[in-house]
GROMACS .gro file of N, CA, C and O in nm:
model
  552
    1UNK      N    1   0.408   1.512  -0.439
    1UNK     CA    2   0.353   1.489  -0.569
    1UNK      C    3   0.203   1.463  -0.551
    1UNK      O    4   0.162   1.400  -0.454
    2UNK      N    5   0.126   1.512  -0.647
    2UNK     CA    6  -0.018   1.489  -0.645
    2UNK      C    7  -0.061   1.440  -0.783
    2UNK      O    8  -0.018   1.494  -0.884
    3UNK      N    9  -0.144   1.339  -0.784
    3UNK     CA   10  -0.195   1.281  -0.908
    3UNK      C   11  -0.347   1.287  -0.904
    3UNK      O   12  -0.408   1.242  -0.807
    4UNK      N   13  -0.406   1.341  -1.009
    4UNK     CA   14  -0.551   1.343  -1.021
    4UNK      C   15  -0.594   1.228  -1.110
    4UNK      O   16  -0.544   1.213  -1.221
    5UNK      N   17  -0.685   1.145  -1.060
    5UNK     CA   18  -0.733   1.028  -1.132
    5UNK      C   19  -0.880   1.053  -1.166
    5UNK      O   20  -0.960   1.080  -1.077
    6UNK      N   21  -0.912   1.045  -1.294
    6UNK     CA   22  -1.048   1.072  -1.339
    6UNK      C   23  -1.132   0.946  -1.353
    6UNK      O   24  -1.251   0.953  -1.374
    7UNK      N   25  -1.068   0.830  -1.342
    7UNK     CA   26  -1.139   0.703  -1.354
    7UNK      C   27  -1.040   0.589  -1.346
    7UNK      O   28  -0.919   0.609  -1.339
    8UNK      N   29  -1.091   0.468  -1.346
    8UNK     CA   30  -1.006   0.349  -1.336
    8UNK      C   31  -0.900   0.343  -1.445
    8UNK      O   32  -0.790   0.293  -1.423
    9UNK      N   33  -0.932   0.397  -1.562
    9UNK     CA   34  -0.837   0.393  -1.673
    9UNK      C   35  -0.710   0.474  -1.646
    9UNK      O   36  -0.608   0.453  -1.708
   10UNK      N   37  -0.714   0.566  -1.551
   10UNK     CA   38  -0.597   0.647  -1.516
   10UNK      C   39  -0.506   0.582  -1.412
   10UNK      O   40  -0.396   0.630  -1.386
   11UNK      N   41  -0.551   0.474  -1.350
   11UNK     CA   42  -0.475   0.413  -1.241
   11UNK      C   43  -0.343   0.351  -1.285
   11UNK      O   44  -0.245   0.356  -1.212
   12UNK      N   45  -0.339   0.293  -1.403
   12UNK     CA   46  -0.215   0.232  -1.451
   12UNK      C   47  -0.105   0.337  -1.461
   12UNK      O   48   0.008   0.316  -1.416
   13UNK      N   49  -0.138   0.452  -1.518
   13UNK     CA   50  -0.041   0.562  -1.530
   13UNK      C   51  -0.003   0.616  -1.392
   13UNK      O   52   0.113   0.647  -1.366
   14UNK      N   53  -0.099   0.628  -1.302
   14UNK     CA   54  -0.070   0.675  -1.166
   14UNK      C   55   0.026   0.580  -1.096
   14UNK      O   56   0.124   0.625  -1.033
   15UNK      N   57   0.002   0.450  -1.107
   15UNK     CA   58   0.089   0.351  -1.044
   15UNK      C   59   0.230   0.359  -1.102
   15UNK      O   60   0.329   0.354  -1.029
   16UNK      N   61   0.238   0.372  -1.231
   16UNK     CA   62   0.368   0.383  -1.297
   16UNK      C   63   0.445   0.506  -1.249
   16UNK      O   64   0.566   0.500  -1.223
   17UNK      N   65   0.376   0.618  -1.235
   17UNK     CA   66   0.441   0.741  -1.185
   17UNK      C   67   0.491   0.723  -1.043
   17UNK      O   68   0.599   0.771  -1.008
   18UNK      N   69   0.412   0.658  -0.960
   18UNK     CA   70   0.452   0.638  -0.820
   18UNK      C   71   0.578   0.552  -0.813
   18UNK      O   72   0.676   0.589  -0.747
   19UNK      N   73   0.579   0.439  -0.883
   19UNK     CA   74   0.695   0.349  -0.879
   19UNK      C   75   0.819   0.419  -0.937
   19UNK      O   76   0.927   0.411  -0.879
   20UNK      N   77   0.803   0.488  -1.048
   20UNK     CA   78   0.919   0.552  -1.110
   20UNK      C   79   0.969   0.673  -1.031
   20UNK      O   80   1.087   0.706  -1.036
   21UNK      N   81   0.882   0.737  -0.954
   21UNK     CA   82   0.923   0.853  -0.874
   21UNK      C   83   0.996   0.813  -0.747
   21UNK      O   84   1.067   0.896  -0.688
   22UNK      N   85   0.980   0.690  -0.703
   22UNK     CA   86   1.041   0.642  -0.578
   22UNK      C   87   1.112   0.508  -0.604
   22UNK      O   88   1.078   0.407  -0.543
   23UNK      N   89   1.212   0.507  -0.692
   23UNK     CA   90   1.274   0.380  -0.733
   23UNK      C   91   1.349   0.307  -0.622
   23UNK      O   92   1.367   0.186  -0.631
   24UNK      N   93   1.392   0.378  -0.520
   24UNK     CA   94   1.470   0.315  -0.413
   24UNK      C   95   1.390   0.290  -0.286
   24UNK      O   96   1.444   0.238  -0.189
   25UNK      N   97   1.265   0.329  -0.287
   25UNK     CA   98   1.181   0.313  -0.168
   25UNK      C   99   1.102   0.183  -0.178
   25UNK      O  100   1.065   0.139  -0.286
   26UNK      N  101   1.076   0.124  -0.061
   26UNK     CA  102   1.007  -0.005  -0.060
   26UNK      C  103   0.885  -0.010   0.031
   26UNK      O  104   0.804  -0.101   0.019
   27UNK      N  105   0.869   0.086   0.121
   27UNK     CA  106   0.756   0.085   0.213
   27UNK      C  107   0.660   0.197   0.174
   27UNK      O  108   0.695   0.315   0.176
   28UNK      N  109   0.537   0.159   0.137
   28UNK     CA  110   0.435   0.254   0.096
   28UNK      C  111   0.314   0.237   0.187
   28UNK      O  112   0.260   0.127   0.198
   29UNK      N  113   0.273   0.346   0.250
   29UNK     CA  114   0.161   0.346   0.345
   29UNK      C  115   0.041   0.412   0.279
   29UNK      O  116   0.050   0.527   0.235
   30UNK      N  117  -0.072   0.343   0.276
   30UNK     CA  118  -0.190   0.391   0.205
   30UNK      C  119  -0.298   0.436   0.303
   30UNK      O  120  -0.347   0.357   0.382
   31UNK      N  121  -0.331   0.564   0.293
   31UNK     CA  122  -0.433   0.625   0.378
   31UNK      C  123  -0.553   0.663   0.291
   31UNK      O  124  -0.538   0.705   0.177
   32UNK      N  125  -0.672   0.648   0.347
   32UNK     CA  126  -0.794   0.685   0.277
   32UNK      C  127  -0.911   0.616   0.342
   32UNK      O  128  -0.895   0.515   0.411
   33UNK      N  129  -1.027   0.671   0.320
   33UNK     CA  130  -1.147   0.614   0.380
   33UNK      C  131  -1.180   0.480   0.313
   33UNK      O  132  -1.125   0.446   0.208
   34UNK      N  133  -1.270   0.407   0.375
   34UNK     CA  134  -1.318   0.281   0.317
   34UNK      C  135  -1.374   0.311   0.178
   34UNK      O  136  -1.452   0.406   0.161
   35UNK      N  137  -1.332   0.236   0.079
   35UNK     CA  138  -1.381   0.255  -0.057
   35UNK      C  139  -1.307   0.360  -0.137
   35UNK      O  140  -1.346   0.389  -0.251
   36UNK      N  141  -1.200   0.417  -0.083
   36UNK     CA  142  -1.126   0.521  -0.155
   36UNK      C  143  -1.050   0.465  -0.274
   36UNK      O  144  -1.022   0.537  -0.370
   37UNK      N  145  -1.013   0.337  -0.267
   37UNK     CA  146  -0.940   0.276  -0.378
   37UNK      C  147  -0.800   0.231  -0.343
   37UNK      O  148  -0.717   0.211  -0.432
   38UNK      N  149  -0.772   0.211  -0.216
   38UNK     CA  150  -0.638   0.169  -0.173
   38UNK      C  151  -0.599   0.035  -0.236
   38UNK      O  152  -0.493   0.023  -0.297
   39UNK      N  153  -0.686  -0.064  -0.223
   39UNK     CA  154  -0.656  -0.196  -0.277
   39UNK      C  155  -0.646  -0.192  -0.429
   39UNK      O  156  -0.557  -0.255  -0.488
   40UNK      N  157  -0.731  -0.117  -0.493
   40UNK     CA  158  -0.730  -0.107  -0.639
   40UNK      C  159  -0.599  -0.045  -0.687
   40UNK      O  160  -0.538  -0.094  -0.784
   41UNK      N  161  -0.551   0.059  -0.619
   41UNK     CA  162  -0.423   0.119  -0.656
   41UNK      C  163  -0.308   0.022  -0.630
   41UNK      O  164  -0.217   0.009  -0.712
   42UNK      N  165  -0.312  -0.049  -0.519
   42UNK     CA  166  -0.207  -0.147  -0.490
   42UNK      C  167  -0.206  -0.257  -0.596
   42UNK      O  168  -0.098  -0.300  -0.639
   43UNK      N  169  -0.321  -0.298  -0.643
   43UNK     CA  170  -0.327  -0.397  -0.752
   43UNK      C  171  -0.254  -0.345  -0.875
   43UNK      O  172  -0.179  -0.419  -0.940
   44UNK      N  173  -0.273  -0.218  -0.909
   44UNK     CA  174  -0.204  -0.159  -1.025
   44UNK      C  175  -0.054  -0.148  -1.000
   44UNK      O  176   0.026  -0.169  -1.091
   45UNK      N  177  -0.015  -0.111  -0.877
   45UNK     CA  178   0.128  -0.107  -0.844
   45UNK      C  179   0.191  -0.244  -0.861
   45UNK      O  180   0.302  -0.257  -0.915
   46UNK      N  181   0.121  -0.347  -0.819
   46UNK     CA  182   0.171  -0.484  -0.834
   46UNK      C  183   0.186  -0.520  -0.982
   46UNK      O  184   0.283  -0.586  -1.020
   47UNK      N  185   0.094  -0.476  -1.065
   47UNK     CA  186   0.105  -0.502  -1.208
   47UNK      C  187   0.229  -0.433  -1.265
   47UNK      O  188   0.300  -0.491  -1.348
   48UNK      N  189   0.256  -0.310  -1.221
   48UNK     CA  190   0.375  -0.238  -1.265
   48UNK      C  191   0.503  -0.311  -1.225
   48UNK      O  192   0.605  -0.300  -1.292
   49UNK      N  193   0.496  -0.384  -1.114
   49UNK     CA  194   0.612  -0.456  -1.062
   49UNK      C  195   0.614  -0.602  -1.110
   49UNK      O  196   0.688  -0.684  -1.057
   50UNK      N  197   0.532  -0.633  -1.208
   50UNK     CA  198   0.531  -0.763  -1.276
   50UNK      C  199   0.490  -0.880  -1.185
   50UNK      O  200   0.545  -0.989  -1.195
   51UNK      N  201   0.392  -0.854  -1.099
   51UNK     CA  202   0.337  -0.962  -1.016
   51UNK      C  203   0.255  -1.052  -1.107
   51UNK      O  204   0.171  -1.005  -1.184
   52UNK      N  205   0.281  -1.180  -1.098
   52UNK     CA  206   0.208  -1.279  -1.178
   52UNK      C  207   0.088  -1.337  -1.103
   52UNK      O  208  -0.002  -1.392  -1.162
   53UNK      N  209   0.092  -1.327  -0.970
   53UNK     CA  210  -0.013  -1.382  -0.886
   53UNK      C  211  -0.139  -1.296  -0.893
   53UNK      O  212  -0.134  -1.178  -0.926
   54UNK      N  213  -0.251  -1.357  -0.853
   54UNK     CA  214  -0.375  -1.282  -0.833
   54UNK      C  215  -0.358  -1.196  -0.708
   54UNK      O  216  -0.312  -1.245  -0.605
   55UNK      N  217  -0.390  -1.069  -0.717
   55UNK     CA  218  -0.380  -0.981  -0.601
   55UNK      C  219  -0.519  -0.953  -0.546
   55UNK      O  220  -0.615  -0.940  -0.622
   56UNK      N  221  -0.527  -0.944  -0.414
   56UNK     CA  222  -0.654  -0.915  -0.349
   56UNK      C  223  -0.627  -0.857  -0.211
   56UNK      O  224  -0.515  -0.865  -0.160
   57UNK      N  225  -0.728  -0.802  -0.152
   57UNK     CA  226  -0.712  -0.743  -0.019
   57UNK      C  227  -0.688  -0.853   0.084
   57UNK      O  228  -0.763  -0.950   0.090
   58UNK      N  229  -0.586  -0.835   0.168
   58UNK     CA  230  -0.559  -0.933   0.274
   58UNK      C  231  -0.635  -0.902   0.403
   58UNK      O  232  -0.582  -0.916   0.513
   59UNK      N  233  -0.759  -0.859   0.391
   59UNK     CA  234  -0.836  -0.817   0.507
   59UNK      C  235  -0.840  -0.924   0.616
   59UNK      O  236  -0.824  -0.893   0.733
   60UNK      N  237  -0.857  -1.049   0.578
   60UNK     CA  238  -0.869  -1.154   0.679
   60UNK      C  239  -0.736  -1.221   0.711
   60UNK      O  240  -0.714  -1.265   0.823
   61UNK      N  241  -0.645  -1.226   0.614
   61UNK     CA  242  -0.515  -1.288   0.639
   61UNK      C  243  -0.414  -1.187   0.693
   61UNK      O  244  -0.307  -1.225   0.739
   62UNK      N  245  -0.441  -1.061   0.685
   62UNK     CA  246  -0.359  -0.947   0.726
   62UNK      C  247  -0.244  -0.922   0.629
   62UNK      O  248  -0.213  -0.808   0.600
   63UNK      N  249  -0.178  -1.026   0.578
   63UNK     CA  250  -0.071  -1.004   0.481
   63UNK      C  251  -0.081  -1.107   0.369
   63UNK      O  252  -0.107  -1.224   0.393
   64UNK      N  253  -0.065  -1.059   0.246
   64UNK     CA  254  -0.053  -1.145   0.129
   64UNK      C  255   0.087  -1.128   0.072
   64UNK      O  256   0.141  -1.017   0.073
   65UNK      N  257   0.143  -1.235   0.023
   65UNK     CA  258   0.274  -1.231  -0.043
   65UNK      C  259   0.253  -1.263  -0.190
   65UNK      O  260   0.186  -1.361  -0.225
   66UNK      N  261   0.311  -1.179  -0.277
   66UNK     CA  262   0.302  -1.199  -0.421
   66UNK      C  263   0.442  -1.217  -0.478
   66UNK      O  264   0.535  -1.146  -0.438
   67UNK      N  265   0.457  -1.308  -0.571
   67UNK     CA  266   0.585  -1.328  -0.639
   67UNK      C  267   0.595  -1.230  -0.755
   67UNK      O  268   0.498  -1.202  -0.824
   68UNK      N  269   0.717  -1.175  -0.772
   68UNK     CA  270   0.741  -1.085  -0.884
   68UNK      C  271   0.887  -1.097  -0.926
   68UNK      O  272   0.969  -1.152  -0.853
   69UNK      N  273   0.919  -1.039  -1.039
   69UNK     CA  274   1.058  -1.037  -1.085
   69UNK      C  275   1.142  -0.944  -0.997
   69UNK      O  276   1.264  -0.945  -1.006
   70UNK      N  277   1.078  -0.866  -0.912
   70UNK     CA  278   1.147  -0.777  -0.818
   70UNK      C  279   1.162  -0.842  -0.681
   70UNK      O  280   1.195  -0.774  -0.584
   71UNK      N  281   1.133  -0.969  -0.670
   71UNK     CA  282   1.134  -1.037  -0.541
   71UNK      C  283   0.994  -1.037  -0.482
   71UNK      O  284   0.900  -0.987  -0.544
   72UNK      N  285   0.979  -1.092  -0.361
   72UNK     CA  286   0.845  -1.096  -0.301
   72UNK      C  287   0.793  -0.956  -0.271
   72UNK      O  288   0.869  -0.866  -0.237
   73UNK      N  289   0.663  -0.940  -0.287
   73UNK     CA  290   0.595  -0.815  -0.254
   73UNK      C  291   0.493  -0.848  -0.146
   73UNK      O  292   0.417  -0.946  -0.160
   74UNK      N  293   0.490  -0.768  -0.041
   74UNK     CA  294   0.400  -0.793   0.071
   74UNK      C  295   0.292  -0.686   0.075
   74UNK      O  296   0.321  -0.567   0.066
   75UNK      N  297   0.168  -0.731   0.088
   75UNK     CA  298   0.051  -0.642   0.090
   75UNK      C  299  -0.020  -0.665   0.223
   75UNK      O  300  -0.068  -0.774   0.251
   76UNK      N  301  -0.026  -0.561   0.305
   76UNK     CA  302  -0.085  -0.568   0.438
   76UNK      C  303  -0.218  -0.494   0.443
   76UNK      O  304  -0.234  -0.391   0.378
   77UNK      N  305  -0.308  -0.543   0.524
   77UNK     CA  306  -0.433  -0.472   0.555
   77UNK      C  307  -0.454  -0.485   0.706
   77UNK      O  308  -0.487  -0.591   0.756
   78UNK      N  309  -0.431  -0.374   0.776
   78UNK     CA  310  -0.439  -0.374   0.922
   78UNK      C  311  -0.575  -0.330   0.974
   78UNK      O  312  -0.591  -0.306   1.093
   79UNK      N  313  -0.675  -0.321   0.888
   79UNK     CA  314  -0.805  -0.272   0.927
   79UNK      C  315  -0.864  -0.345   1.048
   79UNK      O  316  -0.923  -0.285   1.135
   80UNK      N  317  -0.847  -0.475   1.053
   80UNK     CA  318  -0.909  -0.556   1.158
   80UNK      C  319  -0.830  -0.559   1.289
   80UNK      O  320  -0.879  -0.614   1.388
   81UNK      N  321  -0.709  -0.503   1.292
   81UNK     CA  322  -0.633  -0.506   1.417
   81UNK      C  323  -0.701  -0.421   1.523
   81UNK      O  324  -0.747  -0.311   1.496
   82UNK      N  325  -0.702  -0.474   1.643
   82UNK     CA  326  -0.760  -0.400   1.755
   82UNK      C  327  -0.653  -0.327   1.835
   82UNK      O  328  -0.682  -0.233   1.908
   83UNK      N  329  -0.526  -0.370   1.822
   83UNK     CA  330  -0.415  -0.303   1.890
   83UNK      C  331  -0.286  -0.330   1.815
   83UNK      O  332  -0.276  -0.427   1.738
   84UNK      N  333  -0.189  -0.244   1.838
   84UNK     CA  334  -0.059  -0.261   1.773
   84UNK      C  335   0.007  -0.393   1.811
   84UNK      O  336   0.080  -0.451   1.731
   85UNK      N  337  -0.019  -0.440   1.930
   85UNK     CA  338   0.046  -0.564   1.975
   85UNK      C  339   0.011  -0.683   1.886
   85UNK      O  340   0.090  -0.777   1.875
   86UNK      N  341  -0.103  -0.679   1.818
   86UNK     CA  342  -0.138  -0.787   1.727
   86UNK      C  343  -0.041  -0.797   1.609
   86UNK      O  344  -0.023  -0.904   1.552
   87UNK      N  345   0.021  -0.685   1.573
   87UNK     CA  346   0.118  -0.686   1.462
   87UNK      C  347   0.243  -0.765   1.499
   87UNK      O  348   0.311  -0.818   1.412
   88UNK      N  349   0.274  -0.772   1.628
   88UNK     CA  350   0.390  -0.849   1.672
   88UNK      C  351   0.369  -0.998   1.649
   88UNK      O  352   0.465  -1.072   1.627
   89UNK      N  353   0.245  -1.043   1.652
   89UNK     CA  354   0.214  -1.185   1.641
   89UNK      C  355   0.258  -1.246   1.508
   89UNK      O  356   0.285  -1.365   1.501
   90UNK      N  357   0.262  -1.166   1.403
   90UNK     CA  358   0.304  -1.222   1.274
   90UNK      C  359   0.440  -1.168   1.229
   90UNK      O  360   0.481  -1.191   1.116
   91UNK      N  361   0.513  -1.100   1.318
   91UNK     CA  362   0.649  -1.056   1.287
   91UNK      C  363   0.658  -0.949   1.181
   91UNK      O  364   0.736  -0.960   1.086
   92UNK      N  365   0.580  -0.844   1.197
   92UNK     CA  366   0.575  -0.735   1.099
   92UNK      C  367   0.714  -0.683   1.063
   92UNK      O  368   0.741  -0.647   0.949
   93UNK      N  369   0.805  -0.676   1.161
   93UNK     CA  370   0.936  -0.615   1.138
   93UNK      C  371   1.019  -0.694   1.037
   93UNK      O  372   1.097  -0.635   0.962
   94UNK      N  373   1.001  -0.825   1.031
   94UNK     CA  374   1.074  -0.904   0.932
   94UNK      C  375   1.033  -0.863   0.790
   94UNK      O  376   1.115  -0.864   0.699
   95UNK      N  377   0.907  -0.829   0.773
   95UNK     CA  378   0.860  -0.784   0.642
   95UNK      C  379   0.909  -0.642   0.614
   95UNK      O  380   0.964  -0.614   0.507
   96UNK      N  381   0.885  -0.550   0.708
   96UNK     CA  382   0.917  -0.409   0.687
   96UNK      C  383   1.066  -0.385   0.663
   96UNK      O  384   1.103  -0.292   0.592
   97UNK      N  385   1.151  -0.466   0.722
   97UNK     CA  386   1.295  -0.443   0.711
   97UNK      C  387   1.363  -0.547   0.622
   97UNK      O  388   1.485  -0.564   0.627
   98UNK      N  389   1.285  -0.612   0.536
   98UNK     CA  390   1.338  -0.714   0.446
   98UNK      C  391   1.402  -0.656   0.321
   98UNK      O  392   1.474  -0.726   0.251
   99UNK      N  393   1.372  -0.530   0.289
   99UNK     CA  394   1.420  -0.472   0.165
   99UNK      C  395   1.327  -0.498   0.048
   99UNK      O  396   1.353  -0.454  -0.064
  100UNK      N  397   1.217  -0.568   0.074
  100UNK     CA  398   1.118  -0.596  -0.030
  100UNK      C  399   1.006  -0.492  -0.025
  100UNK      O  400   0.988  -0.424   0.076
  101UNK      N  401   0.932  -0.482  -0.135
  101UNK     CA  402   0.819  -0.390  -0.138
  101UNK      C  403   0.715  -0.433  -0.034
  101UNK      O  404   0.682  -0.550  -0.023
  102UNK      N  405   0.666  -0.334   0.040
  102UNK     CA  406   0.558  -0.354   0.136
  102UNK      C  407   0.454  -0.245   0.111
  102UNK      O  408   0.484  -0.126   0.119
  103UNK      N  409   0.333  -0.287   0.079
  103UNK     CA  410   0.220  -0.196   0.059
  103UNK      C  411   0.127  -0.216   0.176
  103UNK      O  412   0.077  -0.326   0.198
  104UNK      N  413   0.102  -0.108   0.252
  104UNK     CA  414   0.033  -0.119   0.380
  104UNK      C  415  -0.097  -0.037   0.377
  104UNK      O  416  -0.093   0.086   0.368
  105UNK      N  417  -0.209  -0.108   0.388
  105UNK     CA  418  -0.338  -0.042   0.404
  105UNK      C  419  -0.368  -0.027   0.553
  105UNK      O  420  -0.335  -0.113   0.632
  106UNK      N  421  -0.431   0.082   0.589
  106UNK     CA  422  -0.468   0.115   0.727
  106UNK      C  423  -0.346   0.122   0.820
  106UNK      O  424  -0.348   0.067   0.930
  107UNK      N  425  -0.240   0.193   0.781
  107UNK     CA  426  -0.123   0.205   0.867
  107UNK      C  427  -0.151   0.282   0.995
  107UNK      O  428  -0.077   0.268   1.094
  108UNK      N  429  -0.259   0.360   0.997
  108UNK     CA  430  -0.293   0.436   1.118
  108UNK      C  431  -0.325   0.344   1.236
  108UNK      O  432  -0.327   0.388   1.350
  109UNK      N  433  -0.345   0.215   1.208
  109UNK     CA  434  -0.371   0.117   1.316
  109UNK      C  435  -0.243   0.079   1.391
  109UNK      O  436  -0.251   0.024   1.500
  110UNK      N  437  -0.125   0.107   1.330
  110UNK     CA  438   0.002   0.072   1.394
  110UNK      C  439   0.101   0.190   1.388
  110UNK      O  440   0.216   0.174   1.347
  111UNK      N  441   0.062   0.308   1.430
  111UNK     CA  442   0.146   0.427   1.410
  111UNK      C  443   0.285   0.419   1.472
  111UNK      O  444   0.380   0.475   1.416
  112UNK      N  445   0.300   0.352   1.583
  112UNK     CA  446   0.430   0.346   1.650
  112UNK      C  447   0.522   0.238   1.594
  112UNK      O  448   0.637   0.228   1.636
  113UNK      N  449   0.474   0.160   1.499
  113UNK     CA  450   0.553   0.051   1.443
  113UNK      C  451   0.600   0.078   1.300
  113UNK      O  452   0.673  -0.002   1.243
  114UNK      N  453   0.559   0.190   1.245
  114UNK     CA  454   0.588   0.220   1.105
  114UNK      C  455   0.733   0.265   1.086
  114UNK      O  456   0.785   0.344   1.165
  115UNK      N  457   0.798   0.218   0.979
  115UNK     CA  458   0.934   0.264   0.949
  115UNK      C  459   0.935   0.413   0.918
  115UNK      O  460   0.839   0.467   0.861
  116UNK      N  461   1.042   0.478   0.954
  116UNK     CA  462   1.052   0.623   0.933
  116UNK      C  463   1.079   0.660   0.787
  116UNK      O  464   1.060   0.775   0.750
  117UNK      N  465   1.121   0.565   0.707
  117UNK     CA  466   1.155   0.595   0.567
  117UNK      C  467   1.044   0.560   0.470
  117UNK      O  468   1.068   0.539   0.352
  118UNK      N  469   0.922   0.556   0.517
  118UNK     CA  470   0.809   0.515   0.433
  118UNK      C  471   0.758   0.629   0.344
  118UNK      O  472   0.781   0.747   0.372
  119UNK      N  473   0.686   0.590   0.241
  119UNK     CA  474   0.619   0.684   0.152
  119UNK      C  475   0.471   0.684   0.188
  119UNK      O  476   0.408   0.578   0.192
  120UNK      N  477   0.416   0.801   0.217
  120UNK     CA  478   0.273   0.814   0.248
  120UNK      C  479   0.196   0.836   0.118
  120UNK      O  480   0.230   0.924   0.039
  121UNK      N  481   0.092   0.757   0.098
  121UNK     CA  482   0.006   0.770  -0.019
  121UNK      C  483  -0.136   0.792   0.036
  121UNK      O  484  -0.193   0.702   0.098
  122UNK      N  485  -0.189   0.912   0.014
  122UNK     CA  486  -0.322   0.946   0.065
  122UNK      C  487  -0.418   0.961  -0.051
  122UNK      O  488  -0.392   1.039  -0.143
  123UNK      N  489  -0.527   0.887  -0.046
  123UNK     CA  490  -0.627   0.891  -0.153
  123UNK      C  491  -0.751   0.961  -0.100
  123UNK      O  492  -0.809   0.920   0.000
  124UNK      N  493  -0.788   1.069  -0.167
  124UNK     CA  494  -0.909   1.143  -0.132
  124UNK      C  495  -1.012   1.126  -0.244
  124UNK      O  496  -0.980   1.138  -0.362
  125UNK      N  497  -1.136   1.100  -0.204
  125UNK     CA  498  -1.246   1.084  -0.299
  125UNK      C  499  -1.300   1.222  -0.336
  125UNK      O  500  -1.337   1.300  -0.249
  126UNK      N  501  -1.300   1.251  -0.465
  126UNK     CA  502  -1.357   1.377  -0.514
  126UNK      C  503  -1.504   1.354  -0.550
  126UNK      O  504  -1.590   1.433  -0.514
  127UNK      N  505  -1.532   1.248  -0.622
  127UNK     CA  506  -1.668   1.205  -0.654
  127UNK      C  507  -1.660   1.055  -0.685
  127UNK      O  508  -1.552   0.998  -0.673
  128UNK      N  509  -1.768   0.989  -0.723
  128UNK     CA  510  -1.762   0.844  -0.740
  128UNK      C  511  -1.654   0.795  -0.837
  128UNK      O  512  -1.606   0.683  -0.823
  129UNK      N  513  -1.614   0.875  -0.932
  129UNK     CA  514  -1.511   0.833  -1.030
  129UNK      C  515  -1.374   0.893  -1.003
  129UNK      O  516  -1.273   0.829  -1.030
  130UNK      N  517  -1.368   1.014  -0.953
  130UNK     CA  518  -1.241   1.087  -0.942
  130UNK      C  519  -1.179   1.076  -0.803
  130UNK      O  520  -1.251   1.078  -0.703
  131UNK      N  521  -1.044   1.068  -0.804
  131UNK     CA  522  -0.967   1.064  -0.680
  131UNK      C  523  -0.846   1.156  -0.694
  131UNK      O  524  -0.796   1.178  -0.804
  132UNK      N  525  -0.800   1.206  -0.581
  132UNK     CA  526  -0.672   1.276  -0.575
  132UNK      C  527  -0.580   1.188  -0.491
  132UNK      O  528  -0.615   1.146  -0.382
  133UNK      N  529  -0.462   1.161  -0.547
  133UNK     CA  530  -0.363   1.080  -0.476
  133UNK      C  531  -0.245   1.170  -0.443
  133UNK      O  532  -0.178   1.224  -0.533
  134UNK      N  533  -0.221   1.189  -0.314
  134UNK     CA  534  -0.107   1.270  -0.269
  134UNK      C  535   0.001   1.175  -0.217
  134UNK      O  536  -0.026   1.089  -0.135
  135UNK      N  537   0.123   1.195  -0.267
  135UNK     CA  538   0.234   1.108  -0.229
  135UNK      C  539   0.344   1.194  -0.169
  135UNK      O  540   0.383   1.296  -0.228
  136UNK      N  541   0.392   1.154  -0.051
  136UNK     CA  542   0.502   1.227   0.010
  136UNK      C  543   0.590   1.134   0.092
  136UNK      O  544   0.541   1.037   0.151
  137UNK      N  545   0.718   1.165   0.094
  137UNK     CA  546   0.811   1.088   0.173
  137UNK      C  547   0.805   1.137   0.315
  137UNK      O  548   0.801   1.256   0.341
  138UNK      N  549   0.797   1.042   0.411
  138UNK     CA  550   0.791   1.077   0.553
  138UNK      C  551   0.914   1.152   0.597
  138UNK      O  552   1.021   1.131   0.551
   0.00000   0.00000   0.00000
């Protein structure tokens, strides 16, 4: 599936389409360059899932947990990891195999640790306002 986003106002609809297209999936891997909009899209996905908490990038904490009516939602940012072994330090597998939603930024930092049943979400910048979001099941 591919979604063309012409501006921030289109993100709510894009997030809704992603969640409704993959109702049984819980692991979403977000690929894109710095500034592509990974965190912004994850914020919209969290809104679709009725997160009441403030959402933000977990760049320094590596993982944020948000409460929702769908159970806990985990938001990861692996940008700062220097090796996959650092992911073991916080027990990544307990999150990934919990059955809860996991939104993962910079999954390319831990390629050998990713679940095989994940959904890849790739965001490409077309211009300062427009993005193409490609979604595919691994």
